[in-house]
PDB file of C-alpha atoms and ligand atoms in Angstrom:
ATOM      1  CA  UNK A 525     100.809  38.932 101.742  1.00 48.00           C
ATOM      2  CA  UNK A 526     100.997  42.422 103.460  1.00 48.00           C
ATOM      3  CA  UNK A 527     103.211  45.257 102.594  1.00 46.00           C
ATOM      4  CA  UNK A 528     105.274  44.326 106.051  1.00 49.00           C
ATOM      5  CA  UNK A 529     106.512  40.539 104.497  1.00 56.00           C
ATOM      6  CA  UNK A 530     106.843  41.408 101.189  1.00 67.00           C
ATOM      7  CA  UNK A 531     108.102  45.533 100.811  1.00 80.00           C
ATOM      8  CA  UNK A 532     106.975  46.883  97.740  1.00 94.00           C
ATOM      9  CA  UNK A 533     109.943  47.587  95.200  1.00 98.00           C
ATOM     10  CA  UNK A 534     110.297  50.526  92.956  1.00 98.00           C
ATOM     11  CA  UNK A 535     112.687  51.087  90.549  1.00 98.00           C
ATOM     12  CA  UNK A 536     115.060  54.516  90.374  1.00 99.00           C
ATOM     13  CA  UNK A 537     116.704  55.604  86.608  1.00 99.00           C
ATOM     14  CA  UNK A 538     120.042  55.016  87.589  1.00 98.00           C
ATOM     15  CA  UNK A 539     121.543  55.846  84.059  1.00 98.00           C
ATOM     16  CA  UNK A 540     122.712  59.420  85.099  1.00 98.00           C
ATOM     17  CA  UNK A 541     121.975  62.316  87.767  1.00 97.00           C
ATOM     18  CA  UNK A 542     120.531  62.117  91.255  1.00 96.00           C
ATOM     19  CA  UNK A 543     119.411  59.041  91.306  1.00 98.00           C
ATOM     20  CA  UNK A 544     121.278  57.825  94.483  1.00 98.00           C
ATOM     21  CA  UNK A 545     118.810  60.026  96.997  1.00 98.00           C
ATOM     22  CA  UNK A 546     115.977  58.359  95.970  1.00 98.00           C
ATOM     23  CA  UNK A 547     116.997  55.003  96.518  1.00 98.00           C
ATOM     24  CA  UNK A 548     118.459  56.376 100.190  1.00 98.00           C
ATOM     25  CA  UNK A 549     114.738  57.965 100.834  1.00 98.00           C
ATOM     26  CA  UNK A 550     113.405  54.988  99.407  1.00 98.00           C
ATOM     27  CA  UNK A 551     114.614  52.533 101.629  1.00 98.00           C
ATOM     28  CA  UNK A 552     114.135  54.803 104.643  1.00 97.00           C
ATOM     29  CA  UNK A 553     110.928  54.646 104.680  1.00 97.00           C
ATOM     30  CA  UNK A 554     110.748  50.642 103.800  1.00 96.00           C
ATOM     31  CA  UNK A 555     110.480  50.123 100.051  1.00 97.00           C
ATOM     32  CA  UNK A 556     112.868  47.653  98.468  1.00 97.00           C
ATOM     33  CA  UNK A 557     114.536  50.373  95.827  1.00 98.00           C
ATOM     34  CA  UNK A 558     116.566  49.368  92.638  1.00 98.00           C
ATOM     35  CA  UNK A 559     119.142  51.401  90.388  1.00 98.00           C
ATOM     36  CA  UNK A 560     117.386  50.815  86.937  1.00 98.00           C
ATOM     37  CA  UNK A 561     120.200  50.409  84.296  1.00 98.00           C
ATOM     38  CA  UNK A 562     119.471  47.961  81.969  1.00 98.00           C
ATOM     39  CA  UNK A 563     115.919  46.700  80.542  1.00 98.00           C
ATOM     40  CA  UNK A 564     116.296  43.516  83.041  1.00 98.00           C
ATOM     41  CA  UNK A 565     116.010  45.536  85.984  1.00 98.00           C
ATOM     42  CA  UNK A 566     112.375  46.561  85.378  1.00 98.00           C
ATOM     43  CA  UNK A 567     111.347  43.199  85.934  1.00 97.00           C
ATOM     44  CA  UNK A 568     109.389  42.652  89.021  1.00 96.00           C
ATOM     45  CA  UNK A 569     108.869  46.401  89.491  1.00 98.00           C
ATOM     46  CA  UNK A 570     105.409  48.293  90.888  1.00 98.00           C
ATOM     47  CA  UNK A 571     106.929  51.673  89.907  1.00 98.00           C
ATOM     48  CA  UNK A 572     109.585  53.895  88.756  1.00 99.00           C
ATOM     49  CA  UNK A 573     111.419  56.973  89.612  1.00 99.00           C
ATOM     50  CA  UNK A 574     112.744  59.418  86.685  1.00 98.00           C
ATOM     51  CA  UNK A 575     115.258  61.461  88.957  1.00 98.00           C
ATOM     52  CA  UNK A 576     117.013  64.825  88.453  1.00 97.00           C
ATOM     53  CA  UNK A 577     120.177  65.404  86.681  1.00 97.00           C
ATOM     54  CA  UNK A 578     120.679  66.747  83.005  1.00 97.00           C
ATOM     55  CA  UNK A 579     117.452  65.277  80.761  1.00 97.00           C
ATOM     56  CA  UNK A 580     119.751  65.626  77.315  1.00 97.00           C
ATOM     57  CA  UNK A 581     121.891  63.323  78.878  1.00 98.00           C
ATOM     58  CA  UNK A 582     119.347  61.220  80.243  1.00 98.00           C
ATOM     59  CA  UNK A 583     117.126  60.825  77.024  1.00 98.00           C
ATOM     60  CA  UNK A 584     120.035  60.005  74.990  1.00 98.00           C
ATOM     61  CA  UNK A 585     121.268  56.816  77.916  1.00 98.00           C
ATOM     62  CA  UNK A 586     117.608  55.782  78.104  1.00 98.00           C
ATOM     63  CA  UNK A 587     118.065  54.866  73.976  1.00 98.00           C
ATOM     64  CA  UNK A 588     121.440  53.501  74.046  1.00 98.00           C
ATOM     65  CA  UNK A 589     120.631  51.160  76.947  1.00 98.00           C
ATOM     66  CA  UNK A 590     116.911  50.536  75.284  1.00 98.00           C
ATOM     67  CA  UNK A 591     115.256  51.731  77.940  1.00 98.00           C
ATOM     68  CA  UNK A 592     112.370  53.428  76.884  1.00 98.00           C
ATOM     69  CA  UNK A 593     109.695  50.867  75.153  1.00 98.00           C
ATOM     70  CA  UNK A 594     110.056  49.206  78.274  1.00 98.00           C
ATOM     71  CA  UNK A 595     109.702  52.192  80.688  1.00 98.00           C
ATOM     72  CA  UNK A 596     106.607  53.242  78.422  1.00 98.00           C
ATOM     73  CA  UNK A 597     105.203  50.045  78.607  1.00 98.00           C
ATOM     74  CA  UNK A 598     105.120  50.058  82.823  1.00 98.00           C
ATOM     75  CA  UNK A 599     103.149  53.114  82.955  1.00 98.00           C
ATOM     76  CA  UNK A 600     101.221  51.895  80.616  1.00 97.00           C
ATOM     77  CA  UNK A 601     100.249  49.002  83.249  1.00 97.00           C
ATOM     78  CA  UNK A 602      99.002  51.489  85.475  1.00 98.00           C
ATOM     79  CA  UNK A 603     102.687  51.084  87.846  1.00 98.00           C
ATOM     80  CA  UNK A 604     102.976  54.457  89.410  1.00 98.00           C
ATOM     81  CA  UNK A 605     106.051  56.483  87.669  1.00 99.00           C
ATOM     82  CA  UNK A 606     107.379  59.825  89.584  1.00 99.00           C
ATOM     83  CA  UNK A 607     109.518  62.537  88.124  1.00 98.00           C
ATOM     84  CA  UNK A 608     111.724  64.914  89.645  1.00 98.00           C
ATOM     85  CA  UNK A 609     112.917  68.132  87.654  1.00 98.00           C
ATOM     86  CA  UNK A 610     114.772  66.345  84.439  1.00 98.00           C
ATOM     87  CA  UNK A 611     112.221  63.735  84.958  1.00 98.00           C
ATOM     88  CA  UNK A 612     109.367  65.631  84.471  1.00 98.00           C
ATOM     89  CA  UNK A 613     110.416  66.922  81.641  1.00 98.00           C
ATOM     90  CA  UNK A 614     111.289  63.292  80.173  1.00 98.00           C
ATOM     91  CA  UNK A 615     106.908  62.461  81.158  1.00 98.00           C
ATOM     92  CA  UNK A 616     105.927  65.835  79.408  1.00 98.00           C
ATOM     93  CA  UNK A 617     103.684  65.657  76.034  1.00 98.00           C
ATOM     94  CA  UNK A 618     105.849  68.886  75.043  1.00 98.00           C
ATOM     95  CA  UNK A 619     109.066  70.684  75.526  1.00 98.00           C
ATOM     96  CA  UNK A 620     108.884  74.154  74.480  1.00 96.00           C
ATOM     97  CA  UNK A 621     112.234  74.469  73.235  1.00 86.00           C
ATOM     98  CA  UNK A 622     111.433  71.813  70.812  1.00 86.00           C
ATOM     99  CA  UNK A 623     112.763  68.864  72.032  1.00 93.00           C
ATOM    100  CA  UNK A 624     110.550  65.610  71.342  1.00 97.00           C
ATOM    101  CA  UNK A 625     108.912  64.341  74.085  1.00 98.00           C
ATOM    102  CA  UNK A 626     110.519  60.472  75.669  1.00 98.00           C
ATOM    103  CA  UNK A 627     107.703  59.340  77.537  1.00 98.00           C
ATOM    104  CA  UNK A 628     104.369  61.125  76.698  1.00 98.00           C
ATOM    105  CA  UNK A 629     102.408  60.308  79.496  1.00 98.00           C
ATOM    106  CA  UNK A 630     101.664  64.022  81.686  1.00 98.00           C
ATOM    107  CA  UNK A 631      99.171  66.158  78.884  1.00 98.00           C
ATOM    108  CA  UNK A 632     102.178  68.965  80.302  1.00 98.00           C
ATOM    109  CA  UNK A 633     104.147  71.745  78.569  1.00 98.00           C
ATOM    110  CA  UNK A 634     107.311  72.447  80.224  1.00 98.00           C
ATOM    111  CA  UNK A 635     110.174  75.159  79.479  1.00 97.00           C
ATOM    112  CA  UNK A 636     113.576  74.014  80.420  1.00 96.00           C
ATOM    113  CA  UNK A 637     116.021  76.033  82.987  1.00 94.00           C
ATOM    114  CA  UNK A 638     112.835  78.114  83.323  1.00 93.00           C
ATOM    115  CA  UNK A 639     114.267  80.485  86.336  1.00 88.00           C
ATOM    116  CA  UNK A 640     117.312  81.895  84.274  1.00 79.00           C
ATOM    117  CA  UNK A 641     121.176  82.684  85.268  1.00 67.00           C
ATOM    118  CA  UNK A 642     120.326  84.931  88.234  1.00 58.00           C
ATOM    119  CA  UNK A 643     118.460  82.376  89.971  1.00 69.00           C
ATOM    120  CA  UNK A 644     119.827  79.240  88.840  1.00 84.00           C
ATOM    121  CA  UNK A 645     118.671  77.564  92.218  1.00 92.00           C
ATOM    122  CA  UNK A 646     116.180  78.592  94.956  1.00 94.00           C
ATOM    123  CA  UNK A 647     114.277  77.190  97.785  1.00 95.00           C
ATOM    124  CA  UNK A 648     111.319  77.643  98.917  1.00 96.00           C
ATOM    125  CA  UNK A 649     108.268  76.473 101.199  1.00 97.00           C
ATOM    126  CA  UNK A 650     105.278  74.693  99.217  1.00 98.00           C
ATOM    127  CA  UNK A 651     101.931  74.339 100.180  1.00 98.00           C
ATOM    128  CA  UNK A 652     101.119  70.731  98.461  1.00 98.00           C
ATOM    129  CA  UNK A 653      97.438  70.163  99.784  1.00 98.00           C
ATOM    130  CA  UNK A 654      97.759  66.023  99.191  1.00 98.00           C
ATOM    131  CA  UNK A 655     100.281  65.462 101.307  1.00 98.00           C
ATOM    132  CA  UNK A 656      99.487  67.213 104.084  1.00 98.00           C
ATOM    133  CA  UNK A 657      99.387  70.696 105.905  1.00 97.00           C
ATOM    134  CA  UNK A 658     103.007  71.023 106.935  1.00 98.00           C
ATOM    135  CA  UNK A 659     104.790  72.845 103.444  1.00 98.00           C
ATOM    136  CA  UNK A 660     107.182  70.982 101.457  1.00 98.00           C
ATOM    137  CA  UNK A 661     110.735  72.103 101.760  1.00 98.00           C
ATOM    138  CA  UNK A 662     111.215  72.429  98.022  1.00 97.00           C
ATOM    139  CA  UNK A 663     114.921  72.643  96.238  1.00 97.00           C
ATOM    140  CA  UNK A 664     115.021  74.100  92.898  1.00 97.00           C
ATOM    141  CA  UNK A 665     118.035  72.813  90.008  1.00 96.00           C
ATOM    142  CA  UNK A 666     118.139  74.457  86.991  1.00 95.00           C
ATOM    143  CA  UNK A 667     114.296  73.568  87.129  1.00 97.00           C
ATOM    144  CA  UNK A 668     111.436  73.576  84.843  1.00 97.00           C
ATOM    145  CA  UNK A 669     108.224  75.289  84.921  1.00 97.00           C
ATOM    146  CA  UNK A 670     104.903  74.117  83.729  1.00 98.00           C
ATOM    147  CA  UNK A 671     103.621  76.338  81.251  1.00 98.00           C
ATOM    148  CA  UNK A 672     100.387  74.688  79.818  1.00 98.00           C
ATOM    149  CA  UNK A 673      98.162  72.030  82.294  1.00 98.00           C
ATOM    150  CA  UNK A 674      95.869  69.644  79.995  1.00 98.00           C
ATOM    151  CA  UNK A 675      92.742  68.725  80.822  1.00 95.00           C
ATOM    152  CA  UNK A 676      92.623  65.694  83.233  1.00 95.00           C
ATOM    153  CA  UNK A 677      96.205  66.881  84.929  1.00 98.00           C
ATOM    154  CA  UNK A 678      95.783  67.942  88.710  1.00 98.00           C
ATOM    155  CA  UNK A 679      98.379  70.787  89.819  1.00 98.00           C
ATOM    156  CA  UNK A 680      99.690  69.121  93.129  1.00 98.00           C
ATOM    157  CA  UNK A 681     101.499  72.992  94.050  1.00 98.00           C
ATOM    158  CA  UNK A 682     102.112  76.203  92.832  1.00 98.00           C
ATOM    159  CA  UNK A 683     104.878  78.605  93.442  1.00 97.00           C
ATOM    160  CA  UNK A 684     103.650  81.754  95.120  1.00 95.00           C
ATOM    161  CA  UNK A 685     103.087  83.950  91.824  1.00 95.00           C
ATOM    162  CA  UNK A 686     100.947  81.038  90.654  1.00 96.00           C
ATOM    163  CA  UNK A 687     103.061  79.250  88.695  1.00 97.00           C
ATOM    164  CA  UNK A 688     102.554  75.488  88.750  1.00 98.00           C
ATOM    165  CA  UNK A 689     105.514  73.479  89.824  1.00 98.00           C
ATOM    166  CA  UNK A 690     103.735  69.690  90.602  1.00 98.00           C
ATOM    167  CA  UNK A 691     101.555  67.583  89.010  1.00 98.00           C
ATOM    168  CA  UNK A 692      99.698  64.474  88.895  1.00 98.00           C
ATOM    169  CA  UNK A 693      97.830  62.717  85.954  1.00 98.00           C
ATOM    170  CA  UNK A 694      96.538  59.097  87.158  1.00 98.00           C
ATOM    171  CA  UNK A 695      99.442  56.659  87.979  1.00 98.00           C
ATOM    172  CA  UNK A 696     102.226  59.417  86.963  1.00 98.00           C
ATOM    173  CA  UNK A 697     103.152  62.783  89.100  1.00 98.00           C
ATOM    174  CA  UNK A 698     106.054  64.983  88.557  1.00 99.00           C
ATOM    175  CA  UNK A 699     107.792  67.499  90.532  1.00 98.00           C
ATOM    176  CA  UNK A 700     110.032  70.688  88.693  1.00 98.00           C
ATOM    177  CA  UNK A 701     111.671  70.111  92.504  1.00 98.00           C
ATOM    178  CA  UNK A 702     113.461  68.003  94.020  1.00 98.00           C
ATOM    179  CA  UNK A 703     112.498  66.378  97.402  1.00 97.00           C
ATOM    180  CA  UNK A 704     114.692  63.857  97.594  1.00 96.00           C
ATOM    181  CA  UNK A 705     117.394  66.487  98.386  1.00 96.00           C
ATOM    182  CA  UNK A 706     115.425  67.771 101.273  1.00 96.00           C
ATOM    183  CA  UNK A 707     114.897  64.842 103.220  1.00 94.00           C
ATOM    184  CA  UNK A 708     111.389  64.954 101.842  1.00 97.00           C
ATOM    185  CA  UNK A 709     109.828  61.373 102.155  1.00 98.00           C
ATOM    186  CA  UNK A 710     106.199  62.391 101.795  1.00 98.00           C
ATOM    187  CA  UNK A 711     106.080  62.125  97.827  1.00 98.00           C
ATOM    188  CA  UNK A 712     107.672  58.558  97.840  1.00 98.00           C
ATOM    189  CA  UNK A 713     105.495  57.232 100.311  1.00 98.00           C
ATOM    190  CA  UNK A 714     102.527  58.478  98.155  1.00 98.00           C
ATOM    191  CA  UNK A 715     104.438  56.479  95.390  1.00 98.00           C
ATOM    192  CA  UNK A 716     104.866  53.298  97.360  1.00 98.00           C
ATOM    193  CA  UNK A 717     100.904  53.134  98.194  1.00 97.00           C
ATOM    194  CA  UNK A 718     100.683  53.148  94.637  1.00 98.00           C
ATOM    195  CA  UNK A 719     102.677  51.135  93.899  1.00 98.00           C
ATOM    196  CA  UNK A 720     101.335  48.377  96.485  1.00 97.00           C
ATOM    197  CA  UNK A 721      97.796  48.931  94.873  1.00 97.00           C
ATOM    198  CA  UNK A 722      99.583  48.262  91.730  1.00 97.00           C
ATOM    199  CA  UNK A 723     101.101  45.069  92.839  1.00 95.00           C
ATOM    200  CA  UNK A 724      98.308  43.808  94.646  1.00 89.00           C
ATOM    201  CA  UNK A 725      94.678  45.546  93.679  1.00 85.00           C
ATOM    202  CA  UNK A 726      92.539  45.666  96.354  1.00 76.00           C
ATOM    203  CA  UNK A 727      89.097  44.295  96.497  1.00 59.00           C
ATOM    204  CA  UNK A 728      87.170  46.317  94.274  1.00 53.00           C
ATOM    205  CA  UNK A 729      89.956  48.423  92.459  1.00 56.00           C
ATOM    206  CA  UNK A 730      90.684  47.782  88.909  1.00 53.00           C
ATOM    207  CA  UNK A 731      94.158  48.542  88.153  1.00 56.00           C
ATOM    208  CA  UNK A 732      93.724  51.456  85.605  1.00 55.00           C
ATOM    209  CA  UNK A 733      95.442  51.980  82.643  1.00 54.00           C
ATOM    210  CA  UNK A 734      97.359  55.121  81.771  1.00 55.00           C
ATOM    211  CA  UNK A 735      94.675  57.603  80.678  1.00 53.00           C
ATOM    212  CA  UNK A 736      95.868  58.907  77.873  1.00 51.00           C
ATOM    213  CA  UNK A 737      96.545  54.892  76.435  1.00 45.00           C
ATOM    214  CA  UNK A 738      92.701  54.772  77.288  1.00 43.00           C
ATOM    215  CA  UNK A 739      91.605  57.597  75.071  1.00 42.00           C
ATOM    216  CA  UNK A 740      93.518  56.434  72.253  1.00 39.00           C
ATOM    217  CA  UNK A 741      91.200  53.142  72.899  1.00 37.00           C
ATOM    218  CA  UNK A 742      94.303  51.154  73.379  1.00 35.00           C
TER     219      UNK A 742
HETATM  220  N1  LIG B2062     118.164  71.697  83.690  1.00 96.46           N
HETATM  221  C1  LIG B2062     118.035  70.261  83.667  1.00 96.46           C
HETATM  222  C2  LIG B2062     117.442  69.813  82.332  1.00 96.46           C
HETATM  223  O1  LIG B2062     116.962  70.602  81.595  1.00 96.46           O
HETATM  224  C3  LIG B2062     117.198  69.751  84.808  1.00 96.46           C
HETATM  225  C4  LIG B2062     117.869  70.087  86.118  1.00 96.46           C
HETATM  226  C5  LIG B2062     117.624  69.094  87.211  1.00 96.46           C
HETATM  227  O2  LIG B2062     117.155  67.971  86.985  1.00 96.46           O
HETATM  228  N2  LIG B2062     118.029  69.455  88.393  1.00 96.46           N
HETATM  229  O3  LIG B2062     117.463  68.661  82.055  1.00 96.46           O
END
């Protein structure tokens, strides 16, 4: 069945923050987008979006509502999972202030509200080489920053000074930005080819498991 009878559907966190513009850039370009809420609603999904909004808030809903064994374990499948800004910081191995990590999956170190008071938001043009030569209008929130970059994580874009502000590692890629805010649609669509080739492997493509599940032998 192609893409065209059957849309691919992807999931957004719907427990708190900005979850609403993803679903609205979701379905504009054609993907059959759910608020997540409950551990129900992850049935049937090919991936997930971890939106912005505040990620104390967020980790603490994703445990009342039992969220996060399930969450884990669709990543874990290989289903594509994308961050944005509190949601990368919920798919980083570390939090430098100390707060323990929800969903380990991006070998990341980020440092919360990372621009300070006097620049509490900022926009700016990215260069993000995978998805094309025009720039990425790119909204900063309170944002992150990545600090440390593991081995086996590709920076997607870096700020003009250098410092890194997207990621990818395998099936999960996180933004300190938010595009969803900008009318961006060129990181979801990346998302919702993944998320096909999750729910449907082409010939000769093995759906891969998470990396870092594959190094603990898992
Ligand atoms: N400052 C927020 C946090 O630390 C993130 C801000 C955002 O998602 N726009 O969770």
């Amino acid at each position: 069945m192609t893409q065209a009878e059957r849309p691919v559907r992807i999931g957004v966190l719907a427990v708190q923050g900005a979850f609403a513009e993803h679903i609205a850039i979701l379905r504009e370009i054609g993907v059959d987008a759910l608020p997540v809420r409950l551990p129900a609603d992850l049935d049937g999904l090919a991936g997930l979006i971890l939106p912005g909004g505040e990620s104390t808030a967020i980790r603490k809903l994703i445990d009342t509502w039992a969220l996060r064994q399930p969450i884990l374990e669709l990543a874990q499948r290989g289903a594509p999972i994308f961050g944005t800004c509190a949601g990368m910081i919920l798919l980083s191995v570390e939090i430098s202030d100390g707060d323990a990590p929800v969903f380990p999956l991006l070998d990341i170190t980020v440092k919360r509200n990372a621009f300070g008071r006097q620049l509490d938001s900022f926009e700016s043009e990215l260069s993000v080489p995978v998805l094309g030569d025009r720039p990425v209008h790119a909204i900063f929130i309170r944002a992150p920053i990545v600090e440390r970059v593991g081995e086996g994580v590709d920076v997607l874009a870096q700020l003009d000074d250098g410092r890194v502000v997207a990621v990818r590692q395998g099936n999960v890629i996180a933004t300190a930005f938010h595009p969803e805010l900008a009318g961006e649609t060129r990181f979801h669509s990346l998302v919702a080819t993944m998320a096909a080739e999750y729910a449907e492997p082409g010939e000769g493509s093995a759906r891969r498991p998470h990396p870092i599940r594959r190094a603990r032998g898992n």
